[in-house]
Amino acid sequence: MDPGRLAALIGEIEGLLCSIPDRIDRGLLEGARNLRVISQLAVGLDNLDLAACTELRIPVGHTPGVLTDTTADTAIALLLASVRRLPEGERLVRNGGWERWSSDLLLGADLHHSTVGIVGLGRIGSAIARRLRGFDCRLLYTGPNRKVSAEETLGVSYLQLPDLLRSADHVILSAPLRSETRQLIGRAELKLMKPTATLVNIARGPLIDPEALADALATGEIARAALDVTDPEPIPPDHRLVLMDNCLIIPHLGSASHATRKAMAQMAVDNLAAGLAGERLPACANPEVYDSS
Ligand code: DGY
């Protein structure tokens, strides 16, 4: 919804179904006199001031779980497409540039038996790790906490971010956007990565400093990037990153399968209906609103 229209309506509405492009900030919420529930059609909640919702005792629903596998599939698709240079090959064929088979045409890197670093071993990061075991990868992860039981079940090893960046052939970002993860990957971090490395982002665009990434891709500081998410979104077609052959960008399609979007929609509607009926939301991101104190 257009932000001006939402601001004009917010005082009247009792339930709000929103998603990633909608900015739900404190100023808007303070005018929401009748609002009893917010239901976000996504798992990530960085477009919304969750602390303000909790203070105002507005329960917020979201869609965890149902999109995990589809989003993990997207991460693998991006990584493989990027390391094996599939978009460049596709463009060559489409543009009539494919003249003959050649032993050095569009050589890429291998995913199998490589070392992959996963930044954020939550639901989606863990699902990515499970898939990469099938490619015989050595798996590293980082995050705010070590996850000892996951280390055993998924065969992943914990490293601090700088060590992971130095060691990994491919790095996948699957961490939520919070103040502490904003521009987690900037100039200093990109310098630590291998010149042959791939950077994949299936989380949120602002995890990466886009200018620093464009410079790193232009100078060969890293080999390639594959982004499902960008900063800004949508990214303009004349953005430096869009114009680079070694940067694959798709328009935030992580969970975009028919079945998953249907499951997300159902979950979002269930959350909304529960909130309007005065019931506890089935998937509530701020359950503290139900504390009696
Ligand atoms: C989410 O749910 O946060 C995803 O980014 C949507 O695809």
Short mmCIF file of C-alpha atoms and ligand atoms in Angstrom, two decimals:
data_model
loop_
_atom_site.label_atom_id
_atom_site.label_comp_id
_atom_site.label_asym_id
_atom_site.label_seq_id
_atom_site.Cartn_x
_atom_site.Cartn_y
_atom_site.Cartn_z
CA MET A 1 0.00 0.00 0.00
CA ASP A 2 1.13 3.53 -0.75
CA PRO A 3 2.67 4.88 2.53
CA GLY A 4 0.51 8.03 2.46
CA ARG A 5 -2.67 5.98 2.11
CA LEU A 6 -1.59 3.64 4.91
CA ALA A 7 -0.83 6.64 7.17
CA ALA A 8 -4.27 8.08 6.39
CA LEU A 9 -6.04 4.79 7.21
CA ILE A 10 -3.97 3.60 10.16
CA GLY A 11 -6.16 5.28 12.82
CA GLU A 12 -9.22 3.32 11.70
CA ILE A 13 -7.95 -0.19 11.06
CA GLU A 14 -7.98 -3.08 13.55
CA GLY A 15 -5.83 -5.55 11.62
CA LEU A 16 -2.91 -4.99 9.27
CA LEU A 17 -1.58 -7.53 6.76
CA CYS A 18 1.75 -6.21 5.54
CA SER A 19 4.97 -7.36 3.93
CA ILE A 20 8.58 -6.52 3.10
CA PRO A 21 8.03 -3.25 1.14
CA ASP A 22 5.80 -1.72 3.87
CA ARG A 23 7.57 0.54 6.42
CA ILE A 24 5.82 0.08 9.75
CA ASP A 25 7.64 2.53 12.01
CA ARG A 26 6.97 3.99 15.45
CA GLY A 27 5.42 7.18 14.04
CA LEU A 28 2.87 5.17 12.05
CA LEU A 29 2.16 2.84 14.99
CA GLU A 30 1.54 5.71 17.40
CA GLY A 31 -1.38 6.78 15.20
CA ALA A 32 -2.79 3.20 15.17
CA ARG A 33 -5.37 3.70 17.90
CA ASN A 34 -7.50 0.66 17.01
CA LEU A 35 -4.83 -1.72 15.76
CA ARG A 36 -5.04 -5.15 17.46
CA VAL A 37 -2.84 -7.27 15.22
CA ILE A 38 -0.15 -6.99 12.58
CA SER A 39 0.42 -9.97 10.31
CA GLN A 40 3.56 -9.92 8.17
CA LEU A 41 3.64 -12.02 5.00
CA ALA A 42 7.34 -12.94 5.44
CA VAL A 43 9.54 -14.36 8.14
CA GLY A 44 11.91 -11.37 8.32
CA LEU A 45 10.59 -8.37 10.23
CA ASP A 46 13.18 -5.68 9.56
CA ASN A 47 10.63 -3.43 7.81
CA LEU A 48 8.75 -3.11 11.06
CA ASP A 49 9.60 -1.65 14.49
CA LEU A 50 9.00 -4.78 16.57
CA ALA A 51 10.06 -3.10 19.85
CA ALA A 52 7.46 -0.35 19.31
CA CYS A 53 4.77 -2.98 18.54
CA THR A 54 5.63 -4.77 21.78
CA GLU A 55 5.53 -1.54 23.80
CA LEU A 56 2.14 -0.74 22.29
CA ARG A 57 1.08 -4.37 22.99
CA ILE A 58 0.31 -5.12 19.36
CA PRO A 59 0.99 -8.80 18.56
CA VAL A 60 2.96 -9.34 15.35
CA GLY A 61 2.56 -12.52 13.31
CA HIS A 62 5.03 -13.76 10.70
CA THR A 63 5.69 -16.91 8.63
CA PRO A 64 8.65 -18.92 9.97
CA GLY A 65 9.25 -22.54 8.94
CA VAL A 66 7.13 -22.84 5.80
CA LEU A 67 9.65 -21.04 3.60
CA THR A 68 12.83 -22.63 4.97
CA ASP A 69 13.36 -25.32 2.32
CA THR A 70 12.38 -23.18 -0.65
CA THR A 71 14.74 -20.40 0.44
CA ALA A 72 17.56 -22.88 1.03
CA ASP A 73 16.94 -24.26 -2.48
CA THR A 74 17.30 -20.70 -3.82
CA ALA A 75 20.65 -20.31 -2.05
CA ILE A 76 21.99 -23.46 -3.72
CA ALA A 77 20.57 -22.41 -7.09
CA LEU A 78 22.28 -19.01 -6.83
CA LEU A 79 25.57 -20.50 -5.70
CA LEU A 80 25.70 -23.10 -8.48
CA ALA A 81 24.53 -20.67 -11.16
CA SER A 82 27.15 -18.17 -10.09
CA VAL A 83 30.17 -20.47 -9.71
CA ARG A 84 29.42 -22.21 -13.02
CA ARG A 85 28.64 -18.87 -14.74
CA LEU A 86 25.24 -19.99 -16.03
CA PRO A 87 23.79 -16.48 -16.56
CA GLU A 88 26.82 -15.52 -18.66
CA GLY A 89 26.40 -18.68 -20.72
CA GLU A 90 22.71 -18.05 -21.16
CA ARG A 91 23.38 -14.47 -22.31
CA LEU A 92 26.02 -15.69 -24.77
CA VAL A 93 23.56 -18.10 -26.40
CA ARG A 94 20.72 -15.59 -26.42
CA ASN A 95 22.90 -12.84 -27.91
CA GLY A 96 24.19 -15.07 -30.69
CA GLY A 97 27.75 -15.03 -29.29
CA TRP A 98 28.22 -18.82 -29.08
CA GLU A 99 30.39 -19.72 -32.05
CA ARG A 100 31.78 -23.16 -31.22
CA TRP A 101 32.52 -25.50 -28.33
CA SER A 102 35.78 -24.45 -26.79
CA SER A 103 37.83 -25.99 -23.99
CA ASP A 104 38.18 -22.68 -22.16
CA LEU A 105 34.73 -21.21 -22.68
CA LEU A 106 33.31 -19.64 -19.48
CA LEU A 107 35.30 -21.72 -17.03
CA GLY A 108 34.00 -21.45 -13.50
CA ALA A 109 34.67 -22.86 -10.06
CA ASP A 110 33.43 -26.07 -8.45
CA LEU A 111 30.93 -26.29 -5.66
CA HIS A 112 31.60 -29.94 -4.86
CA HIS A 113 34.38 -30.54 -2.33
CA SER A 114 34.70 -26.79 -1.72
CA THR A 115 34.69 -25.03 1.67
CA VAL A 116 31.47 -23.10 2.23
CA GLY A 117 30.96 -20.58 5.04
CA ILE A 118 27.42 -19.99 6.26
CA VAL A 119 26.82 -16.71 8.09
CA GLY A 120 23.79 -17.35 10.29
CA LEU A 121 22.97 -20.96 11.13
CA GLY A 122 19.26 -20.49 11.81
CA ARG A 123 16.51 -22.52 10.16
CA ILE A 124 17.48 -21.50 6.62
CA GLY A 125 21.25 -21.65 7.24
CA SER A 126 20.85 -25.18 8.63
CA ALA A 127 18.75 -26.24 5.62
CA ILE A 128 21.50 -24.88 3.34
CA ALA A 129 24.10 -26.89 5.29
CA ARG A 130 22.04 -30.08 4.87
CA ARG A 131 21.92 -29.57 1.12
CA LEU A 132 25.65 -28.81 0.85
CA ARG A 133 26.53 -32.09 2.54
CA GLY A 134 25.28 -33.69 -0.68
CA PHE A 135 28.01 -31.79 -2.54
CA ASP A 136 30.70 -33.13 -0.17
CA CYS A 137 31.48 -29.60 1.00
CA ARG A 138 33.48 -28.73 4.09
CA LEU A 139 31.09 -26.57 6.10
CA LEU A 140 31.92 -23.59 8.33
CA TYR A 141 29.48 -21.33 10.10
CA THR A 142 29.44 -18.21 12.19
CA GLY A 143 26.85 -16.34 14.22
CA PRO A 144 26.35 -14.73 17.60
CA ASN A 145 26.43 -18.13 19.37
CA ARG A 146 28.04 -21.49 18.84
CA LYS A 147 25.52 -24.27 18.18
CA VAL A 148 27.20 -27.36 19.49
CA SER A 149 24.39 -29.83 18.74
CA ALA A 150 24.13 -28.54 15.14
CA GLU A 151 27.89 -29.00 14.79
CA GLU A 152 27.38 -32.71 15.34
CA THR A 153 24.20 -33.22 13.35
CA LEU A 154 25.14 -31.03 10.36
CA GLY A 155 28.89 -31.56 10.38
CA VAL A 156 29.60 -27.81 10.55
CA SER A 157 32.52 -26.10 12.32
CA TYR A 158 32.31 -22.74 14.08
CA LEU A 159 34.67 -19.87 13.24
CA GLN A 160 34.61 -16.16 14.00
CA LEU A 161 33.54 -14.14 10.93
CA PRO A 162 37.06 -12.98 9.90
CA ASP A 163 38.41 -16.55 10.00
CA LEU A 164 35.41 -17.88 8.10
CA LEU A 165 35.87 -15.22 5.40
CA ARG A 166 39.57 -16.09 5.07
CA SER A 167 38.91 -19.86 4.83
CA ALA A 168 35.77 -20.19 2.69
CA ASP A 169 35.67 -20.68 -1.08
CA HIS A 170 32.04 -19.57 -1.03
CA VAL A 171 30.22 -17.52 1.62
CA ILE A 172 26.44 -17.55 2.05
CA LEU A 173 24.68 -14.88 4.12
CA SER A 174 21.55 -16.16 5.86
CA ALA A 175 21.42 -13.92 8.94
CA PRO A 176 18.54 -11.63 9.88
CA LEU A 177 18.95 -7.87 9.40
CA ARG A 178 19.48 -6.24 12.78
CA SER A 179 21.51 -3.20 13.85
CA GLU A 180 24.49 -5.50 14.52
CA THR A 181 24.30 -7.21 11.09
CA ARG A 182 23.77 -4.03 9.00
CA GLN A 183 26.76 -3.80 6.58
CA LEU A 184 28.27 -6.88 8.22
CA ILE A 185 30.16 -7.31 4.95
CA GLY A 186 32.00 -4.09 4.12
CA ARG A 187 35.40 -3.20 2.67
CA ALA A 188 37.43 -4.73 5.49
CA GLU A 189 35.51 -8.03 5.35
CA LEU A 190 35.69 -8.29 1.55
CA LYS A 191 39.47 -7.82 1.75
CA LEU A 192 39.68 -10.94 3.93
CA MET A 193 37.98 -13.13 1.32
CA LYS A 194 39.83 -15.20 -1.27
CA PRO A 195 40.19 -13.63 -4.76
CA THR A 196 38.45 -16.78 -6.06
CA ALA A 197 35.56 -16.51 -3.58
CA THR A 198 31.83 -16.25 -4.19
CA LEU A 199 29.51 -14.20 -1.96
CA VAL A 200 25.83 -15.20 -1.89
CA ASN A 201 23.14 -13.17 -0.09
CA ILE A 202 19.70 -14.67 0.45
CA ALA A 203 18.99 -12.72 3.66
CA ARG A 204 18.60 -8.95 3.39
CA GLY A 205 20.38 -6.48 1.10
CA PRO A 206 21.73 -4.14 3.82
CA LEU A 207 23.92 -6.96 5.21
CA ILE A 208 26.38 -5.91 2.48
CA ASP A 209 27.85 -2.47 1.71
CA PRO A 210 26.89 -2.34 -2.01
CA GLU A 211 29.60 0.14 -3.06
CA ALA A 212 32.28 -1.92 -1.32
CA LEU A 213 30.97 -5.06 -3.05
CA ALA A 214 30.98 -3.37 -6.48
CA ASP A 215 34.59 -2.26 -5.91
CA ALA A 216 35.62 -5.73 -4.74
CA LEU A 217 34.04 -7.33 -7.83
CA ALA A 218 35.57 -4.72 -10.17
CA THR A 219 39.11 -5.09 -8.80
CA GLY A 220 39.03 -8.89 -8.47
CA GLU A 221 39.23 -8.79 -4.68
CA ILE A 222 36.53 -11.49 -4.84
CA ALA A 223 35.51 -13.45 -7.94
CA ARG A 224 31.74 -13.18 -7.98
CA ALA A 225 28.52 -12.45 -6.09
CA ALA A 226 24.99 -13.83 -6.31
CA LEU A 227 22.27 -11.77 -4.68
CA ASP A 228 18.62 -12.55 -4.07
CA VAL A 229 18.35 -9.35 -2.04
CA THR A 230 19.87 -5.91 -2.60
CA ASP A 231 20.15 -2.48 -1.05
CA PRO A 232 18.11 -0.72 -2.34
CA GLU A 233 15.27 -2.94 -3.43
CA PRO A 234 14.36 -2.86 -6.25
CA ILE A 235 17.92 -2.18 -7.41
CA PRO A 236 17.95 0.29 -10.36
CA PRO A 237 18.86 -1.31 -13.72
CA ASP A 238 21.81 1.11 -14.11
CA HIS A 239 23.31 0.26 -10.69
CA ARG A 240 27.00 -0.74 -10.91
CA LEU A 241 26.24 -4.20 -9.52
CA VAL A 242 23.56 -4.87 -12.14
CA LEU A 243 26.00 -4.00 -14.92
CA MET A 244 28.67 -6.46 -13.78
CA ASP A 245 29.01 -9.86 -15.45
CA ASN A 246 30.33 -11.40 -12.24
CA CYS A 247 27.29 -10.32 -10.24
CA LEU A 248 24.10 -12.37 -10.54
CA ILE A 249 21.03 -10.61 -9.17
CA ILE A 250 17.48 -11.92 -8.87
CA PRO A 251 14.51 -9.91 -7.53
CA HIS A 252 14.06 -11.26 -3.96
CA LEU A 253 12.67 -14.63 -5.05
CA GLY A 254 13.94 -16.69 -2.09
CA SER A 255 10.58 -18.14 -1.11
CA ALA A 256 8.85 -17.69 -4.47
CA SER A 257 7.41 -21.11 -5.24
CA HIS A 258 3.65 -21.58 -5.68
CA ALA A 259 3.39 -23.99 -2.74
CA THR A 260 5.49 -21.91 -0.36
CA ARG A 261 3.82 -18.60 -1.12
CA LYS A 262 0.44 -20.32 -0.61
CA ALA A 263 1.58 -21.71 2.75
CA MET A 264 2.90 -18.27 3.76
CA ALA A 265 -0.38 -16.61 2.74
CA GLN A 266 -2.37 -19.16 4.77
CA MET A 267 -0.17 -18.59 7.81
CA ALA A 268 -0.45 -14.82 7.48
CA VAL A 269 -4.26 -15.02 7.23
CA ASP A 270 -4.42 -17.40 10.22
CA ASN A 271 -2.33 -14.95 12.28
CA LEU A 272 -4.53 -12.03 11.23
CA ALA A 273 -7.79 -13.86 11.95
CA ALA A 274 -6.56 -15.02 15.37
CA GLY A 275 -5.55 -11.47 16.30
CA LEU A 276 -8.90 -10.03 15.22
CA ALA A 277 -10.69 -12.73 17.21
CA GLY A 278 -8.65 -11.78 20.30
CA GLU A 279 -6.81 -15.12 20.25
CA ARG A 280 -3.08 -15.82 20.57
CA LEU A 281 -1.40 -15.70 17.15
CA PRO A 282 -0.24 -19.16 15.95
CA ALA A 283 3.14 -17.68 14.92
CA CYS A 284 3.81 -14.64 17.06
CA ALA A 285 7.14 -12.77 16.84
CA ASN A 286 6.62 -10.86 20.10
CA PRO A 287 4.92 -13.28 22.52
CA GLU A 288 5.89 -10.93 25.39
CA VAL A 289 2.68 -9.01 24.54
CA TYR A 290 0.78 -11.88 26.18
CA ASP A 291 2.69 -11.59 29.49
CA SER A 292 0.28 -10.44 32.16
CA SER A 293 2.71 -8.03 33.91
C1 DGY B 1 11.07 -13.52 4.16
O1 DGY B 1 10.05 -14.17 4.41
O2 DGY B 1 11.60 -12.79 5.01
C2 DGY B 1 11.61 -13.65 2.80
O3 DGY B 1 12.61 -12.74 2.53
C3 DGY B 1 10.49 -13.58 1.78
O4 DGY B 1 10.90 -14.28 0.65
#
